[in-house]
Every structure is written in C-alpha cells, then in structure tokens.
PDB file of C-alpha atoms and ligand atoms in Angstrom:
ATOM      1  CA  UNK A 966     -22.589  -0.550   0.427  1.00  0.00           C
ATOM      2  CA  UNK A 967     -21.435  -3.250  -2.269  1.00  0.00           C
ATOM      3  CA  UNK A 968     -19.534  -6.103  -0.685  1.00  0.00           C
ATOM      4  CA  UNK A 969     -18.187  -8.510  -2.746  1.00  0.00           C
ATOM      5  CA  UNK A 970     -18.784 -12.444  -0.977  1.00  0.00           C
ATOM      6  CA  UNK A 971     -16.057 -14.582  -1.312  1.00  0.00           C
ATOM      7  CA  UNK A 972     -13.634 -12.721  -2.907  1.00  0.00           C
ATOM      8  CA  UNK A 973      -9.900 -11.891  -2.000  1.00  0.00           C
ATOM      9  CA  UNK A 974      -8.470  -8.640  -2.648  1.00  0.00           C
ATOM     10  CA  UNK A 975      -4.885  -8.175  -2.434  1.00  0.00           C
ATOM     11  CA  UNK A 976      -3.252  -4.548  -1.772  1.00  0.00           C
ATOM     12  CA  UNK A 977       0.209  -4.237  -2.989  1.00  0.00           C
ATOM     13  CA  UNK A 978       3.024  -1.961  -2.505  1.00  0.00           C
ATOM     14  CA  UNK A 979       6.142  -0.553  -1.180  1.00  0.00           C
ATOM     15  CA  UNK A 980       4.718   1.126   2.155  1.00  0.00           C
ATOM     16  CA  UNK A 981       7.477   2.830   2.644  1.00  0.00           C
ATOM     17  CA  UNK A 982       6.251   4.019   5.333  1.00  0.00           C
ATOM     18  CA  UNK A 983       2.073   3.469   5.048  1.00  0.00           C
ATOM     19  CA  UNK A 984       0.880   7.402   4.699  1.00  0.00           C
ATOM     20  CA  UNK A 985      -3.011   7.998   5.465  1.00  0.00           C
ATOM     21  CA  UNK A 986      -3.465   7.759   2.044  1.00  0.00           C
ATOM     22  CA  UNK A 987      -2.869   4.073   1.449  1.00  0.00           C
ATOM     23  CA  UNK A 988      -4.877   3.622   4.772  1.00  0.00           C
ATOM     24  CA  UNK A 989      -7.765   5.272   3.129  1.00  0.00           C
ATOM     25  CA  UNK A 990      -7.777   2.990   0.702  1.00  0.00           C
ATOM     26  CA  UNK A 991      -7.006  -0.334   2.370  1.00  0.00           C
ATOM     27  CA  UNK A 992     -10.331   1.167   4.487  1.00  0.00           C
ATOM     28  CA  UNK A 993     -12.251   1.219   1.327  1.00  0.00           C
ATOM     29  CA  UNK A 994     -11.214  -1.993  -0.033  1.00  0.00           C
ATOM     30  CA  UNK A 995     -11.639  -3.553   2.781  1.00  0.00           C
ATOM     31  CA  UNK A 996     -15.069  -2.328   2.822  1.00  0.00           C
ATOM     32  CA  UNK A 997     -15.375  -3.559  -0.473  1.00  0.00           C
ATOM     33  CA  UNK A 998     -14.349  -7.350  -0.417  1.00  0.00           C
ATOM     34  CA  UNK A 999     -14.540 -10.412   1.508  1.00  0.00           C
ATOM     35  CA  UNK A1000     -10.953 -10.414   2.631  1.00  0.00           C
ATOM     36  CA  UNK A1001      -7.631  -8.115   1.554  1.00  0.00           C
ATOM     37  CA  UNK A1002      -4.182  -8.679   2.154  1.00  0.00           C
ATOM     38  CA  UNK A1003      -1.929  -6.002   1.815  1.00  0.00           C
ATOM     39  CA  UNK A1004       1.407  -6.883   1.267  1.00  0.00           C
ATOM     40  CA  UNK A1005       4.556  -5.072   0.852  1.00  0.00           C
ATOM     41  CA  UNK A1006       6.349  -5.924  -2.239  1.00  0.00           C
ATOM     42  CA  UNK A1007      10.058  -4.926  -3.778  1.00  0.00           C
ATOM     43  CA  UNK A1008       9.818  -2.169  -6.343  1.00  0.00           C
ATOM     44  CA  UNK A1009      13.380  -2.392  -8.131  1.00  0.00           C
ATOM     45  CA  UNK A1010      12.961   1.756  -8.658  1.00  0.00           C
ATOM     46  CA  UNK A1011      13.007   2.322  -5.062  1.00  0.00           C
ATOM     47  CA  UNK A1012      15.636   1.649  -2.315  1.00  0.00           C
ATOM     48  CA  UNK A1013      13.499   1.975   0.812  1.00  0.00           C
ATOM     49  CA  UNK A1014      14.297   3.510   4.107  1.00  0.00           C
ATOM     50  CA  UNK A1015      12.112   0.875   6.339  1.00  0.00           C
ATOM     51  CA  UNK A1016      13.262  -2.726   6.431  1.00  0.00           C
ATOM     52  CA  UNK A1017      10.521  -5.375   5.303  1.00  0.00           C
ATOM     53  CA  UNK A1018       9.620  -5.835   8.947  1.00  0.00           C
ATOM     54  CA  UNK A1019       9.232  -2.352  10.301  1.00  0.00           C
ATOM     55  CA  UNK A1020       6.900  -1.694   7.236  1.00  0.00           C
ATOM     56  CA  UNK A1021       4.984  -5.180   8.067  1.00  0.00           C
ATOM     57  CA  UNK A1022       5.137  -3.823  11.941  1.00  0.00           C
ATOM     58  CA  UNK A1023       3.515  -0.402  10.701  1.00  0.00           C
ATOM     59  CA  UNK A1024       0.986  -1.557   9.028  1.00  0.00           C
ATOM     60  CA  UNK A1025      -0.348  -4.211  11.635  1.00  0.00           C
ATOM     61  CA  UNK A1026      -0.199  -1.421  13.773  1.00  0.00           C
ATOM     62  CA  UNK A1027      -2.363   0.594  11.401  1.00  0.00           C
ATOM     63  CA  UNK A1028      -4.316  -2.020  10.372  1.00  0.00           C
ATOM     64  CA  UNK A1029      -5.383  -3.660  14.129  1.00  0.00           C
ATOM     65  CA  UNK A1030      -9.144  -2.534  13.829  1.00  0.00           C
ATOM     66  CA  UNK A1031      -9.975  -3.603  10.625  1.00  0.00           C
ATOM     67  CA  UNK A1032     -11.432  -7.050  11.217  1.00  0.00           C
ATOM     68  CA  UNK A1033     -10.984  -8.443   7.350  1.00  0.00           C
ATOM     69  CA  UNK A1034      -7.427  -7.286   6.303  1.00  0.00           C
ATOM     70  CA  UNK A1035      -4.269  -9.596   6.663  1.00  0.00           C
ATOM     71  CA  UNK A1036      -0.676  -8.091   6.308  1.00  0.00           C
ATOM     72  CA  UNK A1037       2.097  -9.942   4.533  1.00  0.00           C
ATOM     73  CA  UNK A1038       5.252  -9.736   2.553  1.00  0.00           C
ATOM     74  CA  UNK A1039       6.369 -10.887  -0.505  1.00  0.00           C
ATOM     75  CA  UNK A1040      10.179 -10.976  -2.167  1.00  0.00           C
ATOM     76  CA  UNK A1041       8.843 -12.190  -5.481  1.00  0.00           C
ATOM     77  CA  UNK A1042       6.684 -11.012  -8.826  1.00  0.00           C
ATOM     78  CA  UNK A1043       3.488  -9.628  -7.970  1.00  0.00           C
ATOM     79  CA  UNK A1044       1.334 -11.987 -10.388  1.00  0.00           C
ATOM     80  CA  UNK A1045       3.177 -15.083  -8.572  1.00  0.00           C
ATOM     81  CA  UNK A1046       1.455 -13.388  -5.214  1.00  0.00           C
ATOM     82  CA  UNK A1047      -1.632 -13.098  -6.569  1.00  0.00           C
ATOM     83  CA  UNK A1048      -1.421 -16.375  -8.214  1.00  0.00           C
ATOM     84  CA  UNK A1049      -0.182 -18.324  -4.260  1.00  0.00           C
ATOM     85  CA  UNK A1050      -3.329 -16.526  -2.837  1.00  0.00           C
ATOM     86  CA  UNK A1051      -5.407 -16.680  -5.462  1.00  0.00           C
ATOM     87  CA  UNK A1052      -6.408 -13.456  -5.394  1.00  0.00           C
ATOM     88  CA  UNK A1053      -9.553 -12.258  -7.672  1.00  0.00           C
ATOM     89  CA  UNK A1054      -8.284  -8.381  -7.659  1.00  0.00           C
ATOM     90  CA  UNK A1055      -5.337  -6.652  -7.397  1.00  0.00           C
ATOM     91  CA  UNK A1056      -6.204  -3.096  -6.271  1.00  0.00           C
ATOM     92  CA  UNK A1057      -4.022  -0.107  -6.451  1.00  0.00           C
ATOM     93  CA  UNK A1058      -4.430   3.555  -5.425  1.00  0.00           C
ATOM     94  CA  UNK A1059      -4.642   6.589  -8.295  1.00  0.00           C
ATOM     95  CA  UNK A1060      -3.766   9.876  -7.144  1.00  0.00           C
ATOM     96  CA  UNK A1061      -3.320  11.332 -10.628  1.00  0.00           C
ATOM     97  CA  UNK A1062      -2.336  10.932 -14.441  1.00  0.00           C
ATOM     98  CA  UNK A1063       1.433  11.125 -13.592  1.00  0.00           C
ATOM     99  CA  UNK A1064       0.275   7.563 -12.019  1.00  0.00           C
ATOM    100  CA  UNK A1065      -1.492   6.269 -15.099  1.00  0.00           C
ATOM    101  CA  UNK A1066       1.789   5.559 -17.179  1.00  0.00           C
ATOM    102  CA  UNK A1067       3.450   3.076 -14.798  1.00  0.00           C
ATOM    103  CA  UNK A1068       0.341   1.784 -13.280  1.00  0.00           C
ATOM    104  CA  UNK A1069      -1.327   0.645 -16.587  1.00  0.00           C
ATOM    105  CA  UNK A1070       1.906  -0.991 -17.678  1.00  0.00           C
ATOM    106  CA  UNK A1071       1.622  -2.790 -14.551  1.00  0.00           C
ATOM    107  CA  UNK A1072      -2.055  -4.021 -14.729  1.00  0.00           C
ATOM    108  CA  UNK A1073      -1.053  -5.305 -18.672  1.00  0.00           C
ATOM    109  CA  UNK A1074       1.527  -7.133 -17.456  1.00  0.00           C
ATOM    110  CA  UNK A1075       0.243  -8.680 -14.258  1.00  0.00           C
ATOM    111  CA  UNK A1076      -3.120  -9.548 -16.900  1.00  0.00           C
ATOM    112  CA  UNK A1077      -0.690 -11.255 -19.199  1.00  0.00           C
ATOM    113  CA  UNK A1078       1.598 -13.370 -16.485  1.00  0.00           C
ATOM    114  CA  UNK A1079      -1.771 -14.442 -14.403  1.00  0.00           C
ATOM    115  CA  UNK A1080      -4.793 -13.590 -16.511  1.00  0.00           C
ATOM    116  CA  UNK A1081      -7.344 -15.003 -13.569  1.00  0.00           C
ATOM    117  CA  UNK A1082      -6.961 -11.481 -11.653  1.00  0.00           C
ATOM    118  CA  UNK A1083      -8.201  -8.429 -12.875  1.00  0.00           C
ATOM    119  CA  UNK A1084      -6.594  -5.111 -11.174  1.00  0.00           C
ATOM    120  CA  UNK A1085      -9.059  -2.387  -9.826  1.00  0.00           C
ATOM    121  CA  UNK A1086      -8.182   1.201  -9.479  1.00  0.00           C
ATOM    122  CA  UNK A1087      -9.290   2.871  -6.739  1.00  0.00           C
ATOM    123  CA  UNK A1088      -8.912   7.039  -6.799  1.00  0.00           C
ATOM    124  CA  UNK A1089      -7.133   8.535  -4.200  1.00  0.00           C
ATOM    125  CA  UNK A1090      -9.856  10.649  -2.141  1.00  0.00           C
ATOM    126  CA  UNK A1091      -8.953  14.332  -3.200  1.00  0.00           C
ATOM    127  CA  UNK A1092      -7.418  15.434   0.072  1.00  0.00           C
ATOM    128  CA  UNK A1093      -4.706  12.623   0.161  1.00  0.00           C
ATOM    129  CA  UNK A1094      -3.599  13.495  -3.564  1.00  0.00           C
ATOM    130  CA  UNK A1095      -0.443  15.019  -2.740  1.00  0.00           C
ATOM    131  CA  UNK A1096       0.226  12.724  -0.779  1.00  0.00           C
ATOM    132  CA  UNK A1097       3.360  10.046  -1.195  1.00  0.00           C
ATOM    133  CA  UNK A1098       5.602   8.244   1.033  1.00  0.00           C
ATOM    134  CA  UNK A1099       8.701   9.973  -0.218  1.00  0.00           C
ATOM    135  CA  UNK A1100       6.962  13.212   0.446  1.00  0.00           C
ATOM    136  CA  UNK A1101       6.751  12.121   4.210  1.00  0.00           C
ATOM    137  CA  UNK A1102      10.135  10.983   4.042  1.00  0.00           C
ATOM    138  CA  UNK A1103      11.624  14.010   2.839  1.00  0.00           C
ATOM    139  CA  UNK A1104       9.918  16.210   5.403  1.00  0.00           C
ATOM    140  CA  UNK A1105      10.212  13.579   8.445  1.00  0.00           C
ATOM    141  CA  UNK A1106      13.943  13.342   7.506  1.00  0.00           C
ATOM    142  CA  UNK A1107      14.622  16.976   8.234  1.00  0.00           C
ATOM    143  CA  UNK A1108      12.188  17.264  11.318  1.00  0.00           C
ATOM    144  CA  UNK A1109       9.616  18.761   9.656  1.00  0.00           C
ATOM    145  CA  UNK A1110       5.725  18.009  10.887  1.00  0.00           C
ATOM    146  CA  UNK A1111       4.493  14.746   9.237  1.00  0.00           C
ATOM    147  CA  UNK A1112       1.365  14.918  11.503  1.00  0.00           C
ATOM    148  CA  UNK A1113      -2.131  13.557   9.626  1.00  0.00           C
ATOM    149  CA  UNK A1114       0.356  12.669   6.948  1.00  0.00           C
ATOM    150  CA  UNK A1115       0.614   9.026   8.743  1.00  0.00           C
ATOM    151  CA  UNK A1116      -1.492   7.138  10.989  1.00  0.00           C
ATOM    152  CA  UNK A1117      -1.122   8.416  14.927  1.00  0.00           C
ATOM    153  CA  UNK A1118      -0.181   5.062  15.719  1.00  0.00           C
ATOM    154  CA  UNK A1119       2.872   5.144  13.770  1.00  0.00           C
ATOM    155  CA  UNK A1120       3.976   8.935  13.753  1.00  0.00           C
ATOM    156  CA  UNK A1121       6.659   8.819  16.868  1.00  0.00           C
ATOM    157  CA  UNK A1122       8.175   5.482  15.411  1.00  0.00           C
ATOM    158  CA  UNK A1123       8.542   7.354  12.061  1.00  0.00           C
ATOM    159  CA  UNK A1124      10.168  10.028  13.342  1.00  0.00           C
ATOM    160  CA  UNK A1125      12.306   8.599  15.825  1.00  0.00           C
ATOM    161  CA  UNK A1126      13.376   6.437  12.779  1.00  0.00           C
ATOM    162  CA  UNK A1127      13.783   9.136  10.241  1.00  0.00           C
ATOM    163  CA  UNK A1128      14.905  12.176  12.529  1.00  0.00           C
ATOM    164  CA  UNK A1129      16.250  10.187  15.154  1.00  0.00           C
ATOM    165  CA  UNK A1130      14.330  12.451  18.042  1.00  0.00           C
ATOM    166  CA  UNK A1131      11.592  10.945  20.431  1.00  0.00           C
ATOM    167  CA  UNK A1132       8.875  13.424  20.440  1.00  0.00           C
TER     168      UNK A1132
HETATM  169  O1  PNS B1447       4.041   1.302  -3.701  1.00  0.00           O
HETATM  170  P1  PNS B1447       4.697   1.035  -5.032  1.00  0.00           P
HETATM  171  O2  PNS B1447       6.193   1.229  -4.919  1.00  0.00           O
HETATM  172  O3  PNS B1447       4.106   1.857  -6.147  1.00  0.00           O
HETATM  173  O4  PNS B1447       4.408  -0.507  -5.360  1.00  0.00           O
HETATM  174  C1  PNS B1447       4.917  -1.089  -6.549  1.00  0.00           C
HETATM  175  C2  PNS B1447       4.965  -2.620  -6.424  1.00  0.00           C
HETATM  176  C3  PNS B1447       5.817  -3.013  -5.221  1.00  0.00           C
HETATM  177  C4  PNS B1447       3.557  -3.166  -6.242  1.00  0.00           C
HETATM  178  C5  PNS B1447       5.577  -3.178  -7.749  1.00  0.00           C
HETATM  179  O5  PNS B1447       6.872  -2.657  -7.942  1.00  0.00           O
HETATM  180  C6  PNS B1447       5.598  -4.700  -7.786  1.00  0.00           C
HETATM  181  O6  PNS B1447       4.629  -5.314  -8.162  1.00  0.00           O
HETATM  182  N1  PNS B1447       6.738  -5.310  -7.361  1.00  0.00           N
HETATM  183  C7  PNS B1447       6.882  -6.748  -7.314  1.00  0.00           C
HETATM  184  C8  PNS B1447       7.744  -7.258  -8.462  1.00  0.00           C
HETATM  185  C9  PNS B1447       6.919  -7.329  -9.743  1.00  0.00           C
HETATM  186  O7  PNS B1447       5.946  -8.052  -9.853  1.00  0.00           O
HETATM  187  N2  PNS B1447       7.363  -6.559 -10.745  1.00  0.00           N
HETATM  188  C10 PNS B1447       6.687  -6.463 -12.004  1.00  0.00           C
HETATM  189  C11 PNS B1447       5.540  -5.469 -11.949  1.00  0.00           C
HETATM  190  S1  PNS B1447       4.853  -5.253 -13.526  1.00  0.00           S
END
C-alpha cells in the first residue's frame, strides 16, 4: 500500500448528503495520505437540502473510525482552502465522462489561482457509479429505500429529514 508521509490531502464537496460513494473514496484517500480533510464547500449550481452543519454532523458520524481524516467547512473559493491548509492535493471522485467536463475545468482553474496543489482523480469503484447525492435525494424524498446508498449510521437521520418518517 503507497502512503504518502507528510502530505495533506483535502476532499472537497457538497455532501449533500455523504452517499457510500464519497465514503469509498475518503476510505481510499485516506489510505493514501498522511492526513485528509474533507470539507464541504458551496457549489453556486446547487441549492442543498442539508444545512452546513447537518452535512458536517453526517460526515463525523461517517467518518468516526477513520483515525487520519478531519471534517470541516468552508464558505469561500476552493484554492483559498487549499491555500489556508496548505494542502499538497486536492482529490475528487470520477464516476464517469459526464464528470470530466466540469471537473477538468475545475482542476485548471484551482492550478491557475494556487499552482502549489495538484488535484488527483480518484475513479469511483464500479459499483458506486450510479451513484449521486441527488439520486438519494430524489428517492429518500418520496420514501423510497435509500439503504447501502448511505452509510448505516446516517440512513434514519436522512430519512427522517427527507421523508419526515422515523423508521
Ligand atoms: O460535490 P460537488 O458539488 O461536486 O463539489 C463541488 C465543489 C463544492 C467542490 C465546488 O463547487 C467548489 O470548489 N466550490 C467552492 C467555490 C469555488 O472554489 N468555486 C470555483 C471552482 S473552479
């Protein structure tokens, strides 16, 4: 297993909520580097449906037994982030080319506002590549069964939140 010493990873995104998909890859990274931060950022094409602190809540919750990952949040430009925590990498999940578009645009232009981080892509393992928080949204939301979609720890507060039922 490669493990890069000294390093600082940082995991952005809108986690909105985390789905086991991001979880597979905050596993990986984390496996990967020294230390990781996710941390949920704005993305001004979304309006989410979890405030700032219920998706910070979630993923602590999701996160509790990995030993080297930090949660945060962030209201500002990713490279600024990155730039505050000096972060070496920037990773981001790739489920498939519909991502590439967006995703390289972003990597240019984080390169260009702080050039000392580089992003890495990891690729989504192949059973998570459907996968998408607004996918888990849109079935949660009409009590459909969003079980092994999200973490266990996290499922009832999801629904309760989305559906507005205990289970
Ligand atoms: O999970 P998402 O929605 O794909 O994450 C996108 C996110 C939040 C990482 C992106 O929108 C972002 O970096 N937002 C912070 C503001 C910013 O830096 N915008 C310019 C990106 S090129």
């Amino acid at each position: 297993m490669i493990c890069l010493k000294n390093t600082t990873a940082i995991y952005p995104g809108s986690f909105d909520p985390v789905t086991v998909g991001h979880l597979d890859i905050i596993r990986r990274a984390a496996s990967l580097f020294d230390n990781l931060i996710v941390v949920v950022m704005t993305n001004a094409k979304k309006a989410p449906s979890f405030t700032v602190s219920e998706r910070v809540d979630m993923l602590k919750k999701t996160v509790a037994d990995i030993p080297n990952v930090k949660i945060d949040s962030y209201e500002g430009l990713l490279a600024d982030y990155a730039k505050k925590t000096k972060a070496d990498v920037i990773i981001r999940g790739l489920r498939a080319v519909s991502d590439f578009e967006y995703e390289f645009q972003m990597a240019l232009t984080n390169k260009k506002l702080y050039p000392d981080t580089e992003t890495l892509f990891l690729t989504t393992s192949a059973e998570n590549m459907y996968l998408s928080s607004s996918i888990v949204k849109q079935i949660g939301s009409m009590g459909g069964n969003i079980r092994g979609f999200v973490p266990d720890v996290i499922h009832d507060f999801i629904i309760k939140r989305l559906y507005g039922k205990d289970e």
